[in-house]
C-alpha cells in the first residue's frame, strides 16, 4: 500500500488542503489503531508533553464545550490551543492559537514543517502493507506541533469520533470531558449505547479529572464510565447532577443567564452567549475543566468567568444568521441534537410559522 506525497513548497492553502483531504478517512482505515500517531510523535520528539490538555468527547456538544473551555482558560492569561472538527468553511478553523485560527500562510508553513515526517510514517507503514496516515491523523499531528511550537500552556482538543481509537487519544487529558452519549456513528462505534460509551470512555487516563455531562442514558452509560475511572485510577470523577449542577437558568437577550455549581464554588448569574438548556450544561463542564488546568486554588474569578462565557461564538450551533425573516442554522445530526434544537427554539422564539430546511448525506 503506497501513497503519493505531493511537495507543498510554493503551493497555496487550497493545494495543501487538497493534499490533506485526499488521504483516507479515519474511519475507513483497515488498521484502526494509534500506531501511526505514535510513530509521528516519536519522530517529532513528543511535543504533546509540553502543554496541559483538556480532552473533549461525547455524541453532542463537543465543539461548544471545547470553545467555552478555551475561552475560560484564555481569560486567565494562559496561552491556548484549540483543535476542533469538522470545519464549516475553511480548514484553518480546526487549529487556533489564543482564539485565532491559523492564517493561510501559517497553515501552509505548518504543513511544510511536518510533511517529511508524514512521508516517513507512510513509507514505514507501506512496507508493512498497512494504511498511510489518514487526513484526520495529519491534521491532529499538525495541531500538536503548532501548539508545542507556539508554545501554548493548555490545549483544548475535541475528539473527532469516538475516543479510544481516535487520533487525538495519543494525548493524556488533565481533564477528560465526556458529554452526552447517544446513538451516532453506529457503523464504527457500536450498535448499543453501552458500546458507544465504552469507546468514549477510552479517553480517560490515569491523571485525568473526569467530567461527565448530563446523560440521556445515565443508567446504561454511567457504570461503564465509572469502571473506566477505576481501571485507570483517575483522581476525580465529577458528574453533572451530582458534584456539578446547573442550579438555575433563565433565557436572556442573545442567550441565557445561569447559576452553576462546582466542587470549587458557586458561580451566580453567569451570562452564556448561547441559547438552550444543553448549552448551560456544556458551560458547566467547561467550567469544571478550566478549574482543573488553571493554576489557582478554589473557584475561578466570577467576573472573568462571566466575561469569557458571554463572548463565546460557536458557528453552526443554533446560530441566527439573519433577521426578517429569522434564519437559524444548526449542525445537529442525531436525535439528541434535534431535541435540544427544538427545545431551544421553543424556549427562545415565538414563531407563528416555522420552515425547516434539512440536508443530509444519507
C-alpha positions as CSV (number, residue, x, y, z in Angstrom):
1,X,0.0,0.0,0.0
2,X,1.5,3.3,-1.0
3,X,0.5,7.0,-1.0
4,X,1.8,9.8,-3.3
5,X,3.4,12.7,-1.5
6,X,3.0,16.0,-3.3
7,X,5.6,18.6,-2.3
8,X,3.9,21.6,-0.8
9,X,6.7,24.1,-1.5
10,X,5.3,27.0,-3.4
11,X,1.7,25.8,-3.0
12,X,-1.2,27.7,-1.6
13,X,-3.7,26.8,1.1
14,X,-6.1,25.1,-1.4
15,X,-3.2,22.9,-2.7
16,X,-2.3,21.9,0.8
17,X,-6.0,21.3,1.8
18,X,-6.5,19.1,-1.3
19,X,-3.4,17.1,-0.4
20,X,-4.6,16.5,3.2
21,X,-8.2,15.8,2.4
22,X,-7.2,13.3,-0.4
23,X,-6.0,11.0,2.3
24,X,-8.1,8.1,3.7
25,X,-10.9,8.9,6.1
26,X,-10.1,8.0,9.6
27,X,-13.0,5.5,9.9
28,X,-12.2,3.9,6.6
29,X,-8.8,2.7,7.7
30,X,-8.4,-1.1,7.9
31,X,-6.0,-0.5,10.8
32,X,-7.9,1.3,13.4
33,X,-5.2,2.0,15.9
34,X,-2.9,4.7,17.3
35,X,0.3,3.3,15.7
36,X,0.8,5.9,13.0
37,X,0.2,8.7,15.5
38,X,2.6,7.1,18.0
39,X,5.3,7.0,15.4
40,X,4.7,10.6,14.3
41,X,5.0,11.8,17.9
42,X,8.2,9.8,18.3
43,X,9.7,11.5,15.2
44,X,8.6,14.9,16.4
45,X,10.2,14.4,19.8
46,X,6.9,14.1,21.8
47,X,5.7,17.7,21.6
48,X,2.5,16.7,23.3
49,X,4.3,16.7,26.7
50,X,4.9,20.4,26.6
51,X,1.3,21.5,27.5
52,X,-1.7,20.6,29.6
53,X,-4.7,19.1,27.9
54,X,-8.5,19.3,28.1
55,X,-9.8,16.4,26.0
56,X,-13.4,16.5,25.0
57,X,-15.6,13.7,23.7
58,X,-19.4,12.9,23.6
59,X,-22.0,12.4,21.0
60,X,-23.1,16.0,21.1
61,X,-21.8,19.3,22.5
62,X,-18.1,18.7,22.0
63,X,-17.4,21.8,19.9
64,X,-19.4,24.1,22.1
65,X,-17.8,22.8,25.3
66,X,-14.3,23.0,23.8
67,X,-14.8,26.6,22.8
68,X,-16.2,27.6,26.2
69,X,-13.3,25.9,28.0
70,X,-10.8,27.6,25.7
71,X,-12.4,31.0,26.4
72,X,-12.3,30.4,30.2
73,X,-8.6,29.3,30.2
74,X,-7.6,32.2,27.9
75,X,-9.4,34.7,30.2
76,X,-6.8,33.9,32.9
77,X,-4.0,34.9,30.6
78,X,-2.9,31.4,29.7
79,X,-1.9,30.8,26.1
80,X,-4.3,28.3,24.5
81,X,-4.5,26.0,21.6
82,X,-7.9,24.8,20.2
83,X,-8.4,21.8,17.9
84,X,-11.9,21.2,16.7
85,X,-13.7,19.4,13.8
86,X,-15.1,19.4,11.3
87,X,-14.6,22.8,9.7
88,X,-17.6,24.6,8.2
89,X,-16.0,26.9,5.7
90,X,-12.2,26.9,6.0
91,X,-9.8,24.1,7.0
92,X,-7.9,26.7,9.1
93,X,-10.8,26.7,11.5
94,X,-9.7,23.5,13.0
95,X,-6.5,24.8,14.6
96,X,-6.5,28.1,16.7
97,X,-3.9,29.7,18.9
98,X,-5.1,32.2,21.5
99,X,-8.6,32.2,19.9
100,X,-7.3,33.0,16.4
101,X,-7.4,30.4,13.7
102,X,-4.2,29.9,11.7
103,X,-3.8,32.2,8.7
104,X,-3.4,30.6,5.3
105,X,0.3,31.3,5.3
106,X,0.8,29.8,8.8
107,X,-1.3,26.7,7.9
108,X,0.8,26.1,4.8
109,X,4.0,26.6,6.7
110,X,2.9,24.3,9.4
111,X,2.2,21.5,6.9
112,X,5.6,22.1,5.3
113,X,7.3,21.7,8.6
114,X,6.0,18.2,9.2
115,X,5.3,16.8,5.7
116,X,8.6,15.0,5.5
117,X,7.7,13.2,8.8
118,X,4.3,12.3,7.4
119,X,6.1,10.7,4.4
120,X,8.4,8.8,6.7
121,X,5.4,7.4,8.6
122,X,3.5,6.5,5.4
123,X,6.6,4.8,3.9
124,X,7.2,2.7,7.1
125,X,3.6,1.5,7.2
126,X,3.6,0.9,3.4
127,X,6.5,-1.5,4.0
128,X,4.2,-3.4,6.4
129,X,1.3,-3.4,3.9
130,X,-0.6,-1.0,6.2
131,X,-2.6,2.1,5.6
132,X,-1.0,5.6,5.3
133,X,-1.9,8.4,7.8
134,X,-5.5,9.5,7.4
135,X,-6.4,13.1,6.8
136,X,-7.5,13.4,10.5
137,X,-4.2,12.0,11.8
138,X,-2.3,14.5,9.7
139,X,-4.4,17.4,11.0
140,X,-4.0,16.2,14.5
141,X,-0.3,16.0,14.2
142,X,-0.3,19.5,12.7
143,X,-2.3,20.8,15.7
144,X,0.0,19.1,18.3
145,X,3.1,20.5,16.5
146,X,1.5,24.0,16.3
147,X,0.6,24.0,20.0
148,X,4.1,23.0,21.1
149,X,5.8,25.5,18.7
150,X,3.6,28.4,19.9
151,X,4.0,27.3,22.7
152,X,0.7,27.0,24.4
153,X,0.0,26.4,28.1
154,X,-3.2,24.5,27.6
155,X,-4.5,22.6,24.5
156,X,-8.3,22.1,24.3
157,X,-8.8,19.1,22.0
158,X,-12.0,17.8,20.6
159,X,-12.2,14.1,19.7
160,X,-13.0,13.5,16.0
161,X,-15.2,10.4,16.5
162,X,-15.5,8.0,19.4
163,X,-12.4,8.2,21.7
164,X,-10.5,5.1,22.3
165,X,-9.0,4.8,18.7
166,X,-9.4,8.5,17.8
167,X,-6.1,10.1,16.6
168,X,-6.4,12.6,19.5
169,X,-6.2,9.8,22.0
170,X,-2.4,9.9,21.9
171,X,-2.8,12.9,24.3
172,X,-3.3,12.4,28.0
173,X,-6.0,14.7,29.2
174,X,-5.6,16.6,32.5
175,X,-9.3,17.0,32.2
176,X,-11.3,14.4,30.2
177,X,-14.8,15.6,29.4
178,X,-17.4,13.1,28.3
179,X,-20.5,14.9,27.1
180,X,-23.9,13.3,26.4
181,X,-23.6,9.8,25.0
182,X,-26.2,8.8,22.5
183,X,-26.6,6.7,19.3
184,X,-24.5,8.0,16.5
185,X,-21.8,6.7,14.1
186,X,-23.1,3.2,14.9
187,X,-21.3,1.6,11.9
188,X,-18.0,2.4,13.6
189,X,-18.6,2.8,17.3
190,X,-21.2,0.0,18.0
191,X,-24.9,-0.8,17.9
192,X,-25.7,0.0,21.6
193,X,-25.3,3.0,23.8
194,X,-23.1,0.8,26.1
195,X,-20.7,0.1,23.3
196,X,-20.5,3.7,22.3
197,X,-19.9,4.8,25.9
198,X,-17.1,2.3,26.1
199,X,-15.4,3.9,23.1
200,X,-15.8,7.4,24.5
201,X,-14.6,6.4,28.0
202,X,-11.3,5.4,26.2
203,X,-10.0,9.0,26.7
204,X,-9.9,8.5,30.4
205,X,-6.2,8.4,31.6
206,X,-4.5,7.9,35.0
207,X,-4.1,11.6,35.6
208,X,-7.5,12.7,34.2
209,X,-10.1,14.6,36.2
210,X,-13.1,13.0,34.6
211,X,-16.0,15.4,33.9
212,X,-19.3,13.8,32.8
213,X,-22.1,15.8,31.3
214,X,-25.8,15.2,31.7
215,X,-26.5,11.7,30.2
216,X,-29.7,10.9,28.3
217,X,-29.0,7.2,29.0
218,X,-27.5,7.5,32.5
219,X,-28.3,4.0,33.8
220,X,-26.6,2.4,30.8
221,X,-23.7,4.8,30.5
222,X,-22.5,5.7,34.0
223,X,-21.4,2.2,35.1
224,X,-19.2,2.0,32.0
225,X,-17.6,5.4,32.7
226,X,-17.2,4.6,36.4
227,X,-15.5,1.3,35.6
228,X,-13.0,3.1,33.3
229,X,-12.3,5.6,36.1
230,X,-11.5,2.8,38.5
231,X,-9.4,0.9,35.9
232,X,-7.3,3.9,35.1
233,X,-7.0,5.1,38.7
234,X,-8.2,8.6,37.6
235,X,-8.1,11.0,40.6
236,X,-11.5,12.5,40.3
237,X,-15.0,12.0,38.8
238,X,-17.3,15.0,38.5
239,X,-20.8,14.2,37.3
240,X,-23.4,16.7,36.1
241,X,-26.3,16.4,38.5
242,X,-24.1,15.3,41.4
243,X,-20.8,17.0,42.0
244,X,-21.7,19.5,39.3
245,X,-25.0,21.3,38.9
246,X,-26.9,23.8,36.8
247,X,-28.6,25.4,39.8
248,X,-30.9,27.7,37.8
249,X,-31.1,29.3,34.4
250,X,-33.3,31.7,32.5
251,X,-33.4,33.0,28.9
252,X,-31.9,36.4,28.2
253,X,-31.3,38.5,25.2
254,X,-29.0,36.6,22.9
255,X,-28.6,33.7,25.2
256,X,-29.2,32.9,28.9
257,X,-28.1,33.5,32.5
258,X,-27.3,30.5,34.6
259,X,-26.0,29.8,38.1
260,X,-23.5,27.0,38.1
261,X,-22.1,24.9,41.0
262,X,-18.8,23.0,41.0
263,X,-16.9,21.5,44.0
264,X,-14.9,24.7,44.0
265,X,-17.7,27.1,44.4
266,X,-21.0,28.7,43.2
267,X,-21.0,30.9,40.1
268,X,-24.1,33.1,40.2
269,X,-25.9,34.6,37.2
270,X,-23.3,33.8,34.6
271,X,-24.2,35.1,31.2
272,X,-23.9,32.5,28.4
273,X,-24.0,33.7,24.9
274,X,-25.9,30.7,23.5
275,X,-29.5,29.5,23.6
276,X,-30.7,26.2,25.1
277,X,-30.5,24.3,28.3
278,X,-27.9,22.0,26.8
279,X,-25.5,24.9,26.4
280,X,-25.8,25.7,30.2
281,X,-24.7,22.1,30.8
282,X,-21.9,22.5,28.3
283,X,-20.7,25.6,30.1
284,X,-20.8,23.7,33.4
285,X,-18.5,21.0,32.0
286,X,-16.2,23.6,30.5
287,X,-16.0,25.4,33.8
288,X,-15.1,22.3,35.7
289,X,-12.3,21.6,33.1
290,X,-11.0,25.1,33.4
291,X,-10.8,24.8,37.1
292,X,-8.6,21.6,36.6
293,X,-6.0,23.3,34.5
294,X,-5.9,26.9,35.6
295,X,-3.3,27.3,38.4
296,X,-5.5,28.8,41.2
297,X,-6.7,27.4,44.4
298,X,-10.5,27.4,44.8
299,X,-13.1,28.9,42.5
300,X,-12.2,30.9,39.4
301,X,-12.8,34.7,39.4
302,X,-16.6,35.3,38.9
303,X,-16.0,38.3,36.6
304,X,-13.5,36.5,34.4
305,X,-15.9,33.6,34.0
306,X,-18.8,35.9,33.1
307,X,-16.6,37.8,30.6
308,X,-15.4,34.6,28.9
309,X,-18.7,32.8,28.6
310,X,-20.6,35.9,27.5
311,X,-18.4,36.2,24.4
312,X,-18.1,32.7,23.1
313,X,-19.1,32.4,19.5
314,X,-19.9,28.9,18.2
315,X,-20.7,28.9,14.5
316,X,-23.3,26.4,13.3
317,X,-24.8,25.8,16.7
318,X,-28.3,27.5,16.9
319,X,-26.7,30.4,15.1
320,X,-29.0,33.2,14.0
321,X,-27.6,34.5,10.7
322,X,-30.4,36.8,9.7
323,X,-33.5,38.6,10.9
324,X,-36.6,39.5,8.9
325,X,-37.0,36.7,8.2
326,X,-35.2,35.0,11.1
327,X,-32.8,32.3,9.8
328,X,-31.2,29.9,12.2
329,X,-28.6,27.3,11.2
330,X,-27.6,24.3,13.3
331,X,-25.4,21.3,12.7
332,X,-27.2,18.8,14.8
333,X,-27.2,15.4,13.1
334,X,-28.9,13.0,15.5
335,X,-31.9,12.6,17.7
336,X,-30.4,14.1,20.9
337,X,-29.2,17.2,19.0
338,X,-32.6,17.6,17.2
339,X,-34.4,17.5,20.5
340,X,-32.0,20.1,22.0
341,X,-32.6,22.3,19.0
342,X,-36.4,22.1,19.3
343,X,-36.3,22.9,23.0
344,X,-34.1,25.9,22.4
345,X,-36.3,27.3,19.7
346,X,-39.4,26.8,21.7
347,X,-37.9,28.5,24.7
348,X,-36.4,31.5,22.9
349,X,-38.6,32.2,19.9
350,X,-42.3,32.7,19.3
351,X,-42.6,31.7,15.7
352,X,-46.1,31.6,14.2
353,X,-44.7,29.8,11.1
354,X,-41.6,27.7,11.1
355,X,-39.9,26.3,8.0
356,X,-37.2,23.6,8.3
357,X,-34.7,23.1,5.5
358,X,-32.8,19.8,6.1
359,X,-29.8,18.5,4.4
360,X,-28.3,15.0,4.9
361,X,-25.7,12.7,3.4
362,X,-27.8,9.5,3.6
